[in-house]
PDB file of C-alpha atoms in Angstrom:
ATOM      1  CA  ASN D  24       0.000   0.000   0.000  1.00 81.00           C
ATOM      2  CA  PHE D  25       2.149   2.849  -1.335  1.00 84.00           C
ATOM      3  CA  LYS D  26      -0.248   5.596  -0.228  1.00 89.00           C
ATOM      4  CA  LEU D  27      -0.114   4.454   3.362  1.00 94.00           C
ATOM      5  CA  MET D  28       3.655   3.909   3.226  1.00 93.00           C
ATOM      6  CA  LYS D  29       4.157   7.353   1.709  1.00 92.00           C
ATOM      7  CA  LYS D  30       1.972   8.962   4.389  1.00 94.00           C
ATOM      8  CA  TYR D  31       4.129   7.647   7.225  1.00 96.00           C
ATOM      9  CA  LEU D  32       7.430   8.212   5.414  1.00 96.00           C
ATOM     10  CA  GLU D  33       6.483  11.831   4.756  1.00 95.00           C
ATOM     11  CA  LEU D  34       5.632  12.204   8.409  1.00 96.00           C
ATOM     12  CA  GLY D  35       9.067  10.889   9.327  1.00 97.00           C
ATOM     13  CA  ILE D  36      10.740  13.112   6.733  1.00 97.00           C
ATOM     14  CA  LYS D  37       8.962  16.123   8.260  1.00 95.00           C
ATOM     15  CA  TYR D  38      10.872  15.367  11.470  1.00 96.00           C
ATOM     16  CA  ASN D  39      14.192  14.867   9.590  1.00 96.00           C
ATOM     17  CA  CYS D  40      14.247  11.065   9.780  1.00 97.00           C
ATOM     18  CA  ASP D  41      17.156  10.210   7.498  1.00 98.00           C
ATOM     19  CA  LYS D  42      16.059   6.547   7.223  1.00 97.00           C
ATOM     20  CA  CYS D  43      12.603   7.631   5.998  1.00 97.00           C
ATOM     21  CA  MET D  44      14.286   9.776   3.348  1.00 98.00           C
ATOM     22  CA  LEU D  45      16.461   6.827   2.325  1.00 98.00           C
ATOM     23  CA  THR D  46      13.504   4.439   2.146  1.00 97.00           C
ATOM     24  CA  MET D  47      11.543   6.898   0.013  1.00 97.00           C
ATOM     25  CA  GLY D  48      14.557   7.203  -2.301  1.00 97.00           C
ATOM     26  CA  ASN D  49      14.782   3.414  -2.526  1.00 97.00           C
ATOM     27  CA  TYR D  50      11.138   3.186  -3.524  1.00 95.00           C
ATOM     28  CA  TYR D  51      11.586   5.695  -6.335  1.00 96.00           C
ATOM     29  CA  LEU D  52      14.862   4.104  -7.480  1.00 96.00           C
ATOM     30  CA  ASN D  53      13.216   0.684  -7.717  1.00 94.00           C
ATOM     31  CA  ASN D  54      10.469   2.259  -9.819  1.00 94.00           C
ATOM     32  CA  LYS D  55      13.031   4.087 -11.992  1.00 94.00           C
ATOM     33  CA  LYS D  56      11.809   7.522 -10.947  1.00 96.00           C
ATOM     34  CA  TYR D  57      15.336   8.802 -10.757  1.00 97.00           C
ATOM     35  CA  LYS D  58      14.674  12.504 -10.122  1.00 97.00           C
ATOM     36  CA  LEU D  59      12.555  11.746  -7.070  1.00 97.00           C
ATOM     37  CA  ALA D  60      15.049   9.124  -5.892  1.00 98.00           C
ATOM     38  CA  GLU D  61      17.826  11.687  -6.173  1.00 98.00           C
ATOM     39  CA  LYS D  62      15.788  14.244  -4.197  1.00 98.00           C
ATOM     40  CA  TYR D  63      15.281  11.953  -1.208  1.00 98.00           C
ATOM     41  CA  TYR D  64      18.770  10.445  -1.278  1.00 98.00           C
ATOM     42  CA  LEU D  65      20.281  13.940  -1.196  1.00 98.00           C
ATOM     43  CA  LEU D  66      18.025  14.861   1.725  1.00 98.00           C
ATOM     44  CA  SER D  67      19.109  11.716   3.544  1.00 98.00           C
ATOM     45  CA  ASN D  68      22.747  12.469   2.766  1.00 98.00           C
ATOM     46  CA  GLU D  69      22.394  16.004   4.136  1.00 97.00           C
ATOM     47  CA  ASN D  70      21.167  14.359   7.338  1.00 97.00           C
ATOM     48  CA  ASN D  71      24.346  12.246   7.550  1.00 97.00           C
ATOM     49  CA  ASN D  72      22.921   8.921   6.453  1.00 97.00           C
ATOM     50  CA  LYS D  73      25.964   6.920   5.303  1.00 96.00           C
ATOM     51  CA  GLN D  74      24.016   4.447   3.167  1.00 98.00           C
ATOM     52  CA  SER D  75      22.680   7.314   1.060  1.00 98.00           C
ATOM     53  CA  SER D  76      26.184   7.984  -0.341  1.00 98.00           C
ATOM     54  CA  PHE D  77      26.307   4.464  -1.752  1.00 98.00           C
ATOM     55  CA  ASN D  78      22.761   4.699  -3.089  1.00 98.00           C
ATOM     56  CA  LEU D  79      23.549   8.007  -4.799  1.00 98.00           C
ATOM     57  CA  GLY D  80      26.583   6.384  -6.407  1.00 98.00           C
ATOM     58  CA  LEU D  81      24.365   3.577  -7.694  1.00 97.00           C
ATOM     59  CA  LEU D  82      21.719   6.052  -8.894  1.00 98.00           C
ATOM     60  CA  TYR D  83      24.265   8.131 -10.805  1.00 98.00           C
ATOM     61  CA  PHE D  84      25.760   4.992 -12.350  1.00 97.00           C
ATOM     62  CA  ASN D  85      22.307   3.959 -13.594  1.00 95.00           C
ATOM     63  CA  THR D  86      21.738   7.420 -15.046  1.00 96.00           C
ATOM     64  CA  LYS D  87      25.286   7.584 -16.496  1.00 97.00           C
ATOM     65  CA  LYS D  88      26.292  10.641 -14.465  1.00 97.00           C
ATOM     66  CA  TYR D  89      29.718   9.217 -13.808  1.00 98.00           C
ATOM     67  CA  LYS D  90      31.337  12.304 -12.276  1.00 97.00           C
ATOM     68  CA  SER D  91      28.651  12.393  -9.572  1.00 98.00           C
ATOM     69  CA  MET D  92      28.857   8.623  -9.238  1.00 98.00           C
ATOM     70  CA  LEU D  93      32.577   8.856  -8.445  1.00 98.00           C
ATOM     71  CA  LYS D  94      31.961  11.567  -5.845  1.00 98.00           C
ATOM     72  CA  TYR D  95      29.447   9.537  -3.856  1.00 98.00           C
ATOM     73  CA  TYR D  96      31.104   6.151  -4.244  1.00 98.00           C
ATOM     74  CA  LEU D  97      34.323   7.673  -2.897  1.00 98.00           C
ATOM     75  CA  LEU D  98      32.401   9.159   0.027  1.00 98.00           C
ATOM     76  CA  SER D  99      30.924   5.743   0.697  1.00 98.00           C
ATOM     77  CA  ILE D 100      34.362   4.136   0.464  1.00 98.00           C
ATOM     78  CA  GLU D 101      35.569   6.553   3.165  1.00 97.00           C
ATOM     79  CA  ASP D 102      32.923   4.879   5.333  1.00 97.00           C
ATOM     80  CA  ASN D 103      34.379   1.448   4.441  1.00 97.00           C
ATOM     81  CA  ASN D 104      31.448   0.386   2.267  1.00 98.00           C
ATOM     82  CA  SER D 105      32.856  -2.692   0.526  1.00 98.00           C
ATOM     83  CA  GLU D 106      30.070  -2.782  -2.076  1.00 98.00           C
ATOM     84  CA  ALA D 107      30.992   0.759  -3.159  1.00 98.00           C
ATOM     85  CA  MET D 108      34.593  -0.435  -3.567  1.00 98.00           C
ATOM     86  CA  ASN D 109      33.400  -3.373  -5.655  1.00 98.00           C
ATOM     87  CA  ASN D 110      31.083  -1.258  -7.800  1.00 98.00           C
ATOM     88  CA  LEU D 111      33.783   1.321  -8.448  1.00 98.00           C
ATOM     89  CA  GLY D 112      36.143  -1.502  -9.433  1.00 98.00           C
ATOM     90  CA  CYS D 113      33.505  -2.784 -11.864  1.00 97.00           C
ATOM     91  CA  TYR D 114      33.142   0.711 -13.330  1.00 98.00           C
ATOM     92  CA  TYR D 115      36.870   0.880 -14.012  1.00 98.00           C
ATOM     93  CA  TYR D 116      36.674  -2.625 -15.520  1.00 97.00           C
ATOM     94  CA  LYS D 117      33.987  -1.322 -17.864  1.00 95.00           C
ATOM     95  CA  ILE D 118      36.127   1.599 -19.074  1.00 97.00           C
ATOM     96  CA  LYS D 119      39.285  -0.598 -19.171  1.00 97.00           C
ATOM     97  CA  LYS D 120      41.250   1.247 -16.477  1.00 98.00           C
ATOM     98  CA  TYR D 121      42.521  -1.995 -15.051  1.00 97.00           C
ATOM     99  CA  ASP D 122      45.012  -0.620 -12.515  1.00 97.00           C
ATOM    100  CA  LEU D 123      42.225   1.331 -10.803  1.00 98.00           C
ATOM    101  CA  MET D 124      39.916  -1.641 -11.194  1.00 98.00           C
ATOM    102  CA  LYS D 125      42.346  -3.895  -9.315  1.00 97.00           C
ATOM    103  CA  LYS D 126      42.903  -1.241  -6.649  1.00 98.00           C
ATOM    104  CA  TYR D 127      39.241  -1.062  -5.685  1.00 98.00           C
ATOM    105  CA  LEU D 128      38.409  -4.733  -6.183  1.00 98.00           C
ATOM    106  CA  LEU D 129      41.344  -5.734  -3.977  1.00 98.00           C
ATOM    107  CA  LEU D 130      40.272  -3.175  -1.380  1.00 98.00           C
ATOM    108  CA  SER D 131      36.762  -4.635  -1.455  1.00 98.00           C
ATOM    109  CA  HIS D 132      38.188  -8.160  -1.212  1.00 97.00           C
ATOM    110  CA  GLU D 133      40.201  -7.127   1.863  1.00 97.00           C
ATOM    111  CA  HIS D 134      36.904  -5.999   3.403  1.00 97.00           C
ATOM    112  CA  ASN D 135      35.464  -9.499   2.825  1.00 96.00           C
ATOM    113  CA  ASN D 136      33.230  -8.624  -0.093  1.00 97.00           C
ATOM    114  CA  PHE D 137      33.086 -11.872  -2.054  1.00 95.00           C
ATOM    115  CA  ASN D 138      31.473 -10.358  -5.146  1.00 96.00           C
ATOM    116  CA  SER D 139      34.839  -8.681  -5.652  1.00 98.00           C
ATOM    117  CA  SER D 140      36.540 -12.093  -5.313  1.00 97.00           C
ATOM    118  CA  TYR D 141      34.415 -13.324  -8.222  1.00 97.00           C
ATOM    119  CA  ASN D 142      35.164 -10.190 -10.246  1.00 98.00           C
ATOM    120  CA  LEU D 143      38.904 -10.605  -9.673  1.00 98.00           C
ATOM    121  CA  GLY D 144      38.579 -14.203 -10.863  1.00 97.00           C
ATOM    122  CA  CYS D 145      36.890 -12.937 -14.035  1.00 97.00           C
ATOM    123  CA  TYR D 146      39.679 -10.433 -14.576  1.00 97.00           C
ATOM    124  CA  TYR D 147      42.348 -13.126 -14.374  1.00 98.00           C
ATOM    125  CA  GLN D 148      40.305 -15.376 -16.660  1.00 97.00           C
ATOM    126  CA  PHE D 149      39.394 -12.942 -19.415  1.00 96.00           C
ATOM    127  CA  ILE D 150      41.674  -9.868 -19.284  1.00 96.00           C
ATOM    128  CA  GLU D 151      45.039 -10.804 -17.792  1.00 97.00           C
ATOM    129  CA  PRO D 152      45.106 -14.613 -18.073  1.00 97.00           C
ATOM    130  CA  ASN D 153      46.618 -16.107 -14.939  1.00 97.00           C
ATOM    131  CA  GLU D 154      45.316 -19.538 -14.002  1.00 96.00           C
ATOM    132  CA  GLU D 155      46.693 -19.525 -10.464  1.00 95.00           C
ATOM    133  CA  GLU D 156      45.212 -16.127  -9.573  1.00 97.00           C
ATOM    134  CA  MET D 157      41.931 -16.959 -11.310  1.00 97.00           C
ATOM    135  CA  ILE D 158      41.499 -20.167  -9.311  1.00 95.00           C
ATOM    136  CA  LYS D 159      42.521 -18.445  -6.063  1.00 95.00           C
ATOM    137  CA  TYR D 160      39.774 -15.835  -6.299  1.00 97.00           C
ATOM    138  CA  TYR D 161      37.147 -18.153  -7.772  1.00 95.00           C
ATOM    139  CA  ILE D 162      37.644 -20.636  -4.931  1.00 93.00           C
ATOM    140  CA  ILE D 163      37.183 -17.856  -2.357  1.00 93.00           C
ATOM    141  CA  ALA D 164      34.007 -16.780  -4.158  1.00 94.00           C
ATOM    142  CA  ILE D 165      32.586 -20.303  -4.354  1.00 91.00           C
ATOM    143  CA  GLU D 166      33.392 -20.909  -0.677  1.00 90.00           C
ATOM    144  CA  HIS D 167      30.863 -18.145  -0.049  1.00 90.00           C
ATOM    145  CA  ASN D 168      28.259 -19.577  -2.427  1.00 89.00           C
ATOM    146  CA  HIS D 169      28.783 -17.405  -5.498  1.00 90.00           C
ATOM    147  CA  GLU D 170      26.577 -19.085  -8.095  1.00 85.00           C
ATOM    148  CA  ARG D 171      28.383 -18.285 -11.360  1.00 90.00           C
ATOM    149  CA  VAL D 172      31.863 -19.580 -10.549  1.00 92.00           C
ATOM    150  CA  LEU D 173      31.339 -23.191 -11.623  1.00 89.00           C
ATOM    151  CA  GLU D 174      30.090 -22.177 -15.069  1.00 91.00           C
ATOM    152  CA  ASN D 175      33.153 -19.971 -15.642  1.00 95.00           C
ATOM    153  CA  ILE D 176      35.637 -22.629 -14.526  1.00 94.00           C
ATOM    154  CA  ILE D 177      34.030 -25.271 -16.762  1.00 91.00           C
ATOM    155  CA  LYS D 178      34.306 -22.896 -19.731  1.00 93.00           C
ATOM    156  CA  TYR D 179      37.933 -22.131 -18.895  1.00 95.00           C
ATOM    157  CA  TYR D 180      38.811 -25.832 -18.997  1.00 93.00           C
ATOM    158  CA  HIS D 181      36.782 -26.420 -22.196  1.00 91.00           C
ATOM    159  CA  ASN D 182      34.139 -28.571 -20.482  1.00 89.00           C
ATOM    160  CA  ASN D 183      36.747 -30.925 -19.002  1.00 90.00           C
ATOM    161  CA  ILE D 184      34.641 -31.917 -15.993  1.00 88.00           C
ATOM    162  CA  LEU D 185      37.311 -34.246 -14.583  1.00 89.00           C
ATOM    163  CA  LYS D 186      39.782 -31.354 -14.457  1.00 90.00           C
ATOM    164  CA  VAL D 187      37.253 -29.123 -12.719  1.00 90.00           C
ATOM    165  CA  TYR D 188      36.442 -31.892 -10.258  1.00 89.00           C
ATOM    166  CA  LEU D 189      40.109 -32.273  -9.307  1.00 89.00           C
ATOM    167  CA  ILE D 190      40.432 -28.541  -8.691  1.00 89.00           C
ATOM    168  CA  PHE D 191      37.512 -28.605  -6.269  1.00 87.00           C
ATOM    169  CA  LYS D 192      38.913 -31.705  -4.566  1.00 84.00           C
ATOM    170  CA  LYS D 193      42.248 -29.942  -4.136  1.00 83.00           C
ATOM    171  CA  TYR D 194      40.599 -27.028  -2.338  1.00 79.00           C
ATOM    172  CA  GLN D 195      38.114 -29.137  -0.419  1.00 71.00           C
ATOM    173  CA  THR D 196      38.338 -27.920   3.182  1.00 67.00           C
ATOM    174  CA  LYS D 197      35.030 -29.113   4.625  1.00 67.00           C
ATOM    175  CA  ASN D 198      33.379 -26.103   3.053  1.00 83.00           C
ATOM    176  CA  LYS D 199      29.704 -26.905   2.523  1.00 85.00           C
ATOM    177  CA  TYR D 200      29.461 -24.968  -0.744  1.00 87.00           C
ATOM    178  CA  ILE D 201      32.453 -26.725  -2.319  1.00 87.00           C
ATOM    179  CA  GLU D 202      31.040 -30.043  -1.063  1.00 85.00           C
ATOM    180  CA  PHE D 203      27.770 -29.162  -2.774  1.00 85.00           C
ATOM    181  CA  GLN D 204      29.515 -28.403  -6.085  1.00 84.00           C
ATOM    182  CA  LEU D 205      31.467 -31.671  -5.869  1.00 84.00           C
ATOM    183  CA  LYS D 206      28.249 -33.624  -5.393  1.00 83.00           C
ATOM    184  CA  LYS D 207      26.656 -31.852  -8.350  1.00 82.00           C
ATOM    185  CA  LEU D 208      29.617 -32.802 -10.541  1.00 84.00           C
ATOM    186  CA  GLU D 209      29.606 -36.413  -9.296  1.00 81.00           C
ATOM    187  CA  GLU D 210      25.910 -36.796 -10.063  1.00 79.00           C
ATOM    188  CA  LYS D 211      26.175 -35.363 -13.571  1.00 72.00           C
ATOM    189  CA  ASN D 212      29.298 -37.036 -14.949  1.00 83.00           C
ATOM    190  CA  SER D 213      29.955 -40.755 -15.388  1.00 85.00           C
ATOM    191  CA  ALA D 214      33.714 -40.178 -15.812  1.00 84.00           C
ATOM    192  CA  ILE D 215      33.850 -38.837 -12.248  1.00 88.00           C
ATOM    193  CA  TYR D 216      31.889 -41.863 -11.034  1.00 85.00           C
ATOM    194  CA  PHE D 217      34.446 -44.221 -12.642  1.00 87.00           C
ATOM    195  CA  LEU D 218      37.343 -42.155 -11.292  1.00 89.00           C
ATOM    196  CA  CYS D 219      35.994 -42.341  -7.736  1.00 87.00           C
ATOM    197  CA  ASN D 220      35.449 -46.091  -8.052  1.00 89.00           C
ATOM    198  CA  LYS D 221      38.994 -46.624  -9.345  1.00 91.00           C
ATOM    199  CA  VAL D 222      40.393 -44.659  -6.422  1.00 91.00           C
ATOM    200  CA  ARG D 223      38.265 -46.681  -4.016  1.00 89.00           C
ATOM    201  CA  LEU D 224      38.842 -50.166  -5.521  1.00 92.00           C
ATOM    202  CA  LEU D 225      41.970 -50.201  -7.702  1.00 92.00           C
ATOM    203  CA  SER D 226      44.350 -47.569  -6.345  1.00 94.00           C
ATOM    204  CA  LYS D 227      47.816 -48.241  -5.035  1.00 94.00           C
ATOM    205  CA  THR D 228      50.629 -46.062  -3.797  1.00 96.00           C
ATOM    206  CA  GLN D 229      53.577 -45.942  -6.173  1.00 96.00           C
ATOM    207  CA  GLU D 230      55.717 -43.585  -8.216  1.00 96.00           C
ATOM    208  CA  CYS D 231      53.809 -42.015 -11.099  1.00 96.00           C
ATOM    209  CA  PRO D 232      55.845 -42.640 -14.306  1.00 95.00           C
ATOM    210  CA  ILE D 233      55.002 -39.185 -15.641  1.00 95.00           C
ATOM    211  CA  CYS D 234      55.389 -36.675 -12.805  1.00 95.00           C
ATOM    212  CA  LEU D 235      57.502 -39.048 -10.629  1.00 95.00           C
ATOM    213  CA  ASP D 236      55.510 -38.246  -7.479  1.00 95.00           C
ATOM    214  CA  THR D 237      54.976 -41.112  -5.071  1.00 95.00           C
ATOM    215  CA  THR D 238      51.265 -40.988  -4.386  1.00 94.00           C
ATOM    216  CA  ILE D 239      47.956 -42.773  -4.972  1.00 94.00           C
ATOM    217  CA  CYS D 240      47.870 -44.060  -8.558  1.00 96.00           C
ATOM    218  CA  ILE D 241      45.054 -45.618 -10.596  1.00 95.00           C
ATOM    219  CA  PRO D 242      45.046 -47.614 -13.858  1.00 94.00           C
ATOM    220  CA  ILE D 243      43.889 -46.658 -17.325  1.00 92.00           C
ATOM    221  CA  ALA D 244      42.710 -49.040 -20.070  1.00 89.00           C
ATOM    222  CA  CYS D 245      46.207 -50.299 -20.940  1.00 91.00           C
ATOM    223  CA  SER D 246      46.830 -51.119 -17.247  1.00 92.00           C
ATOM    224  CA  HIS D 247      49.494 -48.468 -16.661  1.00 95.00           C
ATOM    225  CA  TYR D 248      49.102 -46.649 -13.348  1.00 96.00           C
ATOM    226  CA  PHE D 249      49.247 -42.872 -12.986  1.00 96.00           C
ATOM    227  CA  CYS D 250      48.577 -40.329 -10.261  1.00 94.00           C
ATOM    228  CA  ILE D 251      45.114 -38.841 -10.471  1.00 93.00           C
ATOM    229  CA  GLU D 252      46.280 -35.594 -12.130  1.00 92.00           C
ATOM    230  CA  CYS D 253      48.234 -37.464 -14.815  1.00 94.00           C
ATOM    231  CA  TYR D 254      45.338 -39.915 -15.206  1.00 93.00           C
ATOM    232  CA  VAL D 255      43.038 -36.996 -16.019  1.00 92.00           C
ATOM    233  CA  ASP D 256      45.582 -35.670 -18.537  1.00 92.00           C
ATOM    234  CA  CYS D 257      45.670 -39.087 -20.217  1.00 93.00           C
ATOM    235  CA  MET D 258      41.883 -39.237 -20.380  1.00 91.00           C
ATOM    236  CA  THR D 259      41.773 -35.699 -21.772  1.00 89.00           C
ATOM    237  CA  ASN D 260      44.317 -36.538 -24.491  1.00 91.00           C
ATOM    238  CA  ASN D 261      42.742 -39.969 -25.174  1.00 92.00           C
ATOM    239  CA  LYS D 262      46.041 -41.843 -24.942  1.00 94.00           C
ATOM    240  CA  CYS D 263      48.369 -43.355 -22.398  1.00 95.00           C
ATOM    241  CA  ALA D 264      51.219 -40.964 -21.709  1.00 94.00           C
ATOM    242  CA  TYR D 265      53.534 -43.944 -21.182  1.00 93.00           C
ATOM    243  CA  CYS D 266      52.836 -46.343 -24.089  1.00 93.00           C
ATOM    244  CA  LEU D 267      50.719 -43.962 -26.229  1.00 93.00           C
ATOM    245  CA  HIS D 268      47.899 -46.534 -26.421  1.00 91.00           C
ATOM    246  CA  LYS D 269      44.610 -44.979 -27.542  1.00 91.00           C
ATOM    247  CA  LEU D 270      42.101 -45.166 -24.687  1.00 85.00           C
ATOM    248  CA  TYR D 271      38.738 -44.966 -26.461  1.00 75.00           C
TER     249      TYR D 271
END
């Protein structure tokens, strides 16, 4: 009931309630009435509401008033608003000022904003390719239930689900979100099912003939044993790395 809501918000605004001003601005922003949103956000800001600085930054981004956006995002960053740091980083990503992008995304990441972790992963996947950094930030993001990480990692490894599965296993630290992604992969892919069964039933500890690590090894079709990482490489290349036998 907007009429009733507006009645009580206006009453609060009459008595300089900064939260009422902010809420009124939010209503108009959500309904894309930007002039009215700006009016109430500015009133709230004049009454020292810290959230209004961030909301003004978002409003000015949506209306492409980037100079004003910068002003209010920077004010919000002075108040340690990690989402303002992340959004400003994304703005610099958009205009390809990558040094400034990294500055603000890293600052946001240091303030435990895990959207920025995902965005840093994207940067190291698509702009400055660096597999180690990409995985580092994507894993942090997925540990906090970011939904789009798995899709990006699968694309990066050209739909090699076994490779993706091993990465998650490597970083498995009793994190419920990584456990959930592992179960999703296990349910969807028969190759992972066979891998898990080989580890459970046929594995033995020996020196891998490829990487020379002494670790758990499993057999491929020609009966040569490899560590799990080298096994996945063999399956990916469709041949034994030792005798060059075609696998399928």
